[in-house]
PDB file of C-alpha atoms in Angstrom:
ATOM      1  CA  MET A   6     132.502 138.768 168.258  1.00  0.00           C
ATOM      2  CA  MET A   7     132.017 139.344 164.297  1.00  0.00           C
ATOM      3  CA  ASN A   8     128.600 140.132 163.091  1.00  0.00           C
ATOM      4  CA  TRP A   9     129.235 137.082 160.237  1.00  0.00           C
ATOM      5  CA  ASN A  10     125.955 137.750 158.529  1.00  0.00           C
ATOM      6  CA  GLY A  11     126.602 141.197 157.489  1.00  0.00           C
ATOM      7  CA  TYR A  12     130.425 140.416 156.768  1.00  0.00           C
ATOM      8  CA  ARG A  13     129.155 137.968 154.758  1.00  0.00           C
ATOM      9  CA  ASP A  14     126.866 140.212 152.488  1.00  0.00           C
ATOM     10  CA  GLN A  15     129.144 142.883 152.627  1.00  0.00           C
ATOM     11  CA  LEU A  16     131.885 140.643 151.171  1.00  0.00           C
ATOM     12  CA  LEU A  17     129.521 139.133 148.904  1.00  0.00           C
ATOM     13  CA  ALA A  18     129.028 142.469 147.789  1.00  0.00           C
ATOM     14  CA  ARG A  19     132.291 143.252 147.236  1.00  0.00           C
ATOM     15  CA  VAL A  20     133.391 140.174 145.486  1.00  0.00           C
ATOM     16  CA  GLY A  21     130.121 141.385 143.156  1.00  0.00           C
ATOM     17  CA  ASP A  22     132.303 144.497 142.149  1.00  0.00           C
ATOM     18  CA  LEU A  23     135.210 142.522 141.804  1.00  0.00           C
ATOM     19  CA  ALA A  24     133.438 140.223 139.550  1.00  0.00           C
ATOM     20  CA  LYS A  25     132.097 143.325 137.050  1.00  0.00           C
ATOM     21  CA  LEU A  26     135.699 144.407 137.024  1.00  0.00           C
ATOM     22  CA  SER A  27     137.693 141.671 136.626  1.00  0.00           C
ATOM     23  CA  PRO A  28     135.146 138.714 135.058  1.00  0.00           C
ATOM     24  CA  ASP A  29     137.358 136.481 134.119  1.00  0.00           C
ATOM     25  CA  VAL A  30     139.081 136.273 137.371  1.00  0.00           C
ATOM     26  CA  VAL A  31     135.880 135.678 139.240  1.00  0.00           C
ATOM     27  CA  ARG A  32     134.529 132.899 136.910  1.00  0.00           C
ATOM     28  CA  GLY A  33     137.879 131.377 137.546  1.00  0.00           C
ATOM     29  CA  LEU A  34     137.530 131.158 141.062  1.00  0.00           C
ATOM     30  CA  GLN A  35     134.327 129.964 140.346  1.00  0.00           C
ATOM     31  CA  THR A  36     135.418 126.952 138.026  1.00  0.00           C
ATOM     32  CA  LEU A  37     138.018 126.035 140.598  1.00  0.00           C
ATOM     33  CA  ASP A  38     135.752 125.949 143.290  1.00  0.00           C
ATOM     34  CA  GLY A  39     132.819 123.858 141.531  1.00  0.00           C
ATOM     35  CA  ALA A  40     135.806 121.521 139.954  1.00  0.00           C
ATOM     36  CA  GLY A  41     135.901 119.550 142.804  1.00  0.00           C
ATOM     37  CA  ALA A  42     132.553 118.660 143.455  1.00  0.00           C
ATOM     38  CA  LYS A  43     132.275 117.434 139.850  1.00  0.00           C
ATOM     39  CA  THR A  44     133.889 113.920 140.724  1.00  0.00           C
ATOM     40  CA  GLY A  45     130.832 113.185 142.900  1.00  0.00           C
ATOM     41  CA  HIS A  46     132.721 111.859 144.698  1.00  0.00           C
ATOM     42  CA  LEU A  47     132.223 113.614 147.914  1.00  0.00           C
ATOM     43  CA  ASP A  48     128.865 114.831 148.889  1.00  0.00           C
ATOM     44  CA  GLY A  49     128.802 118.470 149.721  1.00  0.00           C
ATOM     45  CA  LYS A  50     128.325 118.411 153.233  1.00  0.00           C
ATOM     46  CA  THR A  51     132.048 116.855 153.436  1.00  0.00           C
ATOM     47  CA  HIS A  52     133.388 119.332 150.632  1.00  0.00           C
ATOM     48  CA  GLU A  53     132.139 122.330 153.040  1.00  0.00           C
ATOM     49  CA  LEU A  54     133.670 120.614 156.100  1.00  0.00           C
ATOM     50  CA  ILE A  55     136.865 120.331 154.124  1.00  0.00           C
ATOM     51  CA  ALA A  56     136.321 123.742 152.967  1.00  0.00           C
ATOM     52  CA  LEU A  57     136.240 124.771 156.647  1.00  0.00           C
ATOM     53  CA  ALA A  58     138.842 123.073 158.127  1.00  0.00           C
ATOM     54  CA  VAL A  59     141.326 124.762 155.210  1.00  0.00           C
ATOM     55  CA  ALA A  60     139.387 128.181 155.960  1.00  0.00           C
ATOM     56  CA  VAL A  61     140.846 127.997 159.581  1.00  0.00           C
ATOM     57  CA  THR A  62     144.623 126.874 158.526  1.00  0.00           C
ATOM     58  CA  THR A  63     144.630 129.511 155.639  1.00  0.00           C
ATOM     59  CA  ARG A  64     143.019 132.226 157.868  1.00  0.00           C
ATOM     60  CA  CYS A  65     140.351 133.072 155.706  1.00  0.00           C
ATOM     61  CA  ASP A  66     137.422 135.287 157.211  1.00  0.00           C
ATOM     62  CA  GLY A  67     135.416 135.318 154.044  1.00  0.00           C
ATOM     63  CA  CYS A  68     136.326 131.337 153.610  1.00  0.00           C
ATOM     64  CA  ILE A  69     134.783 130.966 157.414  1.00  0.00           C
ATOM     65  CA  ALA A  70     131.857 133.236 156.641  1.00  0.00           C
ATOM     66  CA  VAL A  71     130.836 131.268 153.136  1.00  0.00           C
ATOM     67  CA  HIS A  72     131.454 128.039 153.697  1.00  0.00           C
ATOM     68  CA  THR A  73     129.971 127.927 157.630  1.00  0.00           C
ATOM     69  CA  GLN A  74     126.916 129.269 155.556  1.00  0.00           C
ATOM     70  CA  ALA A  75     126.809 126.211 152.808  1.00  0.00           C
ATOM     71  CA  ALA A  76     128.060 123.695 155.545  1.00  0.00           C
ATOM     72  CA  VAL A  77     124.858 124.686 157.409  1.00  0.00           C
ATOM     73  CA  ARG A  78     122.718 124.484 153.923  1.00  0.00           C
ATOM     74  CA  HIS A  79     124.178 121.101 153.273  1.00  0.00           C
ATOM     75  CA  GLY A  80     123.047 119.422 156.848  1.00  0.00           C
ATOM     76  CA  ALA A  81     126.498 119.665 158.781  1.00  0.00           C
ATOM     77  CA  SER A  82     125.699 120.146 162.667  1.00  0.00           C
ATOM     78  CA  ARG A  83     127.448 121.572 165.247  1.00  0.00           C
ATOM     79  CA  GLU A  84     129.032 118.294 166.065  1.00  0.00           C
ATOM     80  CA  GLU A  85     130.532 118.041 162.896  1.00  0.00           C
ATOM     81  CA  ILE A  86     131.956 121.312 162.183  1.00  0.00           C
ATOM     82  CA  ALA A  87     133.566 121.291 165.558  1.00  0.00           C
ATOM     83  CA  GLU A  88     135.099 117.718 164.638  1.00  0.00           C
ATOM     84  CA  ALA A  89     136.270 118.934 161.116  1.00  0.00           C
ATOM     85  CA  LEU A  90     137.869 122.424 162.687  1.00  0.00           C
ATOM     86  CA  GLY A  91     139.855 119.510 165.666  1.00  0.00           C
ATOM     87  CA  VAL A  92     141.160 118.187 162.739  1.00  0.00           C
ATOM     88  CA  ALA A  93     142.151 121.845 161.560  1.00  0.00           C
ATOM     89  CA  ILE A  94     143.731 122.441 164.836  1.00  0.00           C
ATOM     90  CA  ALA A  95     145.848 119.224 164.560  1.00  0.00           C
ATOM     91  CA  LEU A  96     147.269 119.874 161.442  1.00  0.00           C
ATOM     92  CA  ASN A  97     147.899 123.351 162.488  1.00  0.00           C
ATOM     93  CA  ALA A  98     149.600 121.573 165.517  1.00  0.00           C
ATOM     94  CA  GLY A  99     151.060 119.362 163.402  1.00  0.00           C
ATOM     95  CA  ALA A 100     152.452 121.756 160.768  1.00  0.00           C
ATOM     96  CA  ALA A 101     154.135 123.658 164.130  1.00  0.00           C
ATOM     97  CA  VAL A 102     156.334 120.639 164.867  1.00  0.00           C
ATOM     98  CA  THR A 103     157.554 120.125 161.634  1.00  0.00           C
ATOM     99  CA  TYR A 104     158.210 123.830 161.273  1.00  0.00           C
ATOM    100  CA  SER A 105     159.766 123.462 164.766  1.00  0.00           C
ATOM    101  CA  ALA A 106     161.886 120.909 163.363  1.00  0.00           C
ATOM    102  CA  ARG A 107     163.632 123.092 160.729  1.00  0.00           C
ATOM    103  CA  VAL A 108     164.419 125.756 163.138  1.00  0.00           C
ATOM    104  CA  LEU A 109     166.566 123.085 164.817  1.00  0.00           C
ATOM    105  CA  ASP A 110     167.732 122.490 161.954  1.00  0.00           C
ATOM    106  CA  ALA A 111     169.089 125.733 160.793  1.00  0.00           C
ATOM    107  CA  TYR A 112     170.134 126.154 164.219  1.00  0.00           C
ATOM    108  CA  ALA A 113     173.058 123.165 163.676  1.00  0.00           C
ATOM    109  CA  ALA A 114     173.781 124.475 160.412  1.00  0.00           C
ATOM    110  CA  LEU A 115     175.004 127.988 162.291  1.00  0.00           C
ATOM    111  CA  GLU A 116     176.802 125.201 164.641  1.00  0.00           C
ATOM    112  CA  GLN A 117     178.669 123.602 161.996  1.00  0.00           C
ATOM    113  CA  ALA A 118     179.514 126.986 160.020  1.00  0.00           C
TER     114      ALA A 118
END
């Protein structure tokens, strides 16, 4: 298994390096990250649970490392995280079904050609 704490620390150090080289890019990401929270419609825990589900669907290890820590900091339990991950799993399965239909459609187009 991955050492998530060490990975997160190394990742954040490299992001710090990127911020020195391209501060506007990192500042822009921080602006985007904070923009959704400014509306105040979702609490921090819900925001982080959504971020974890998206991190799984986009396969972003860095996002997993950062947002797991943030979710726990906002009081998310292991069970709440598991439920959010269940949503990600279902969504990925649904996407596979949708794209499977596209394959069948592409096949049908070949039959008609």
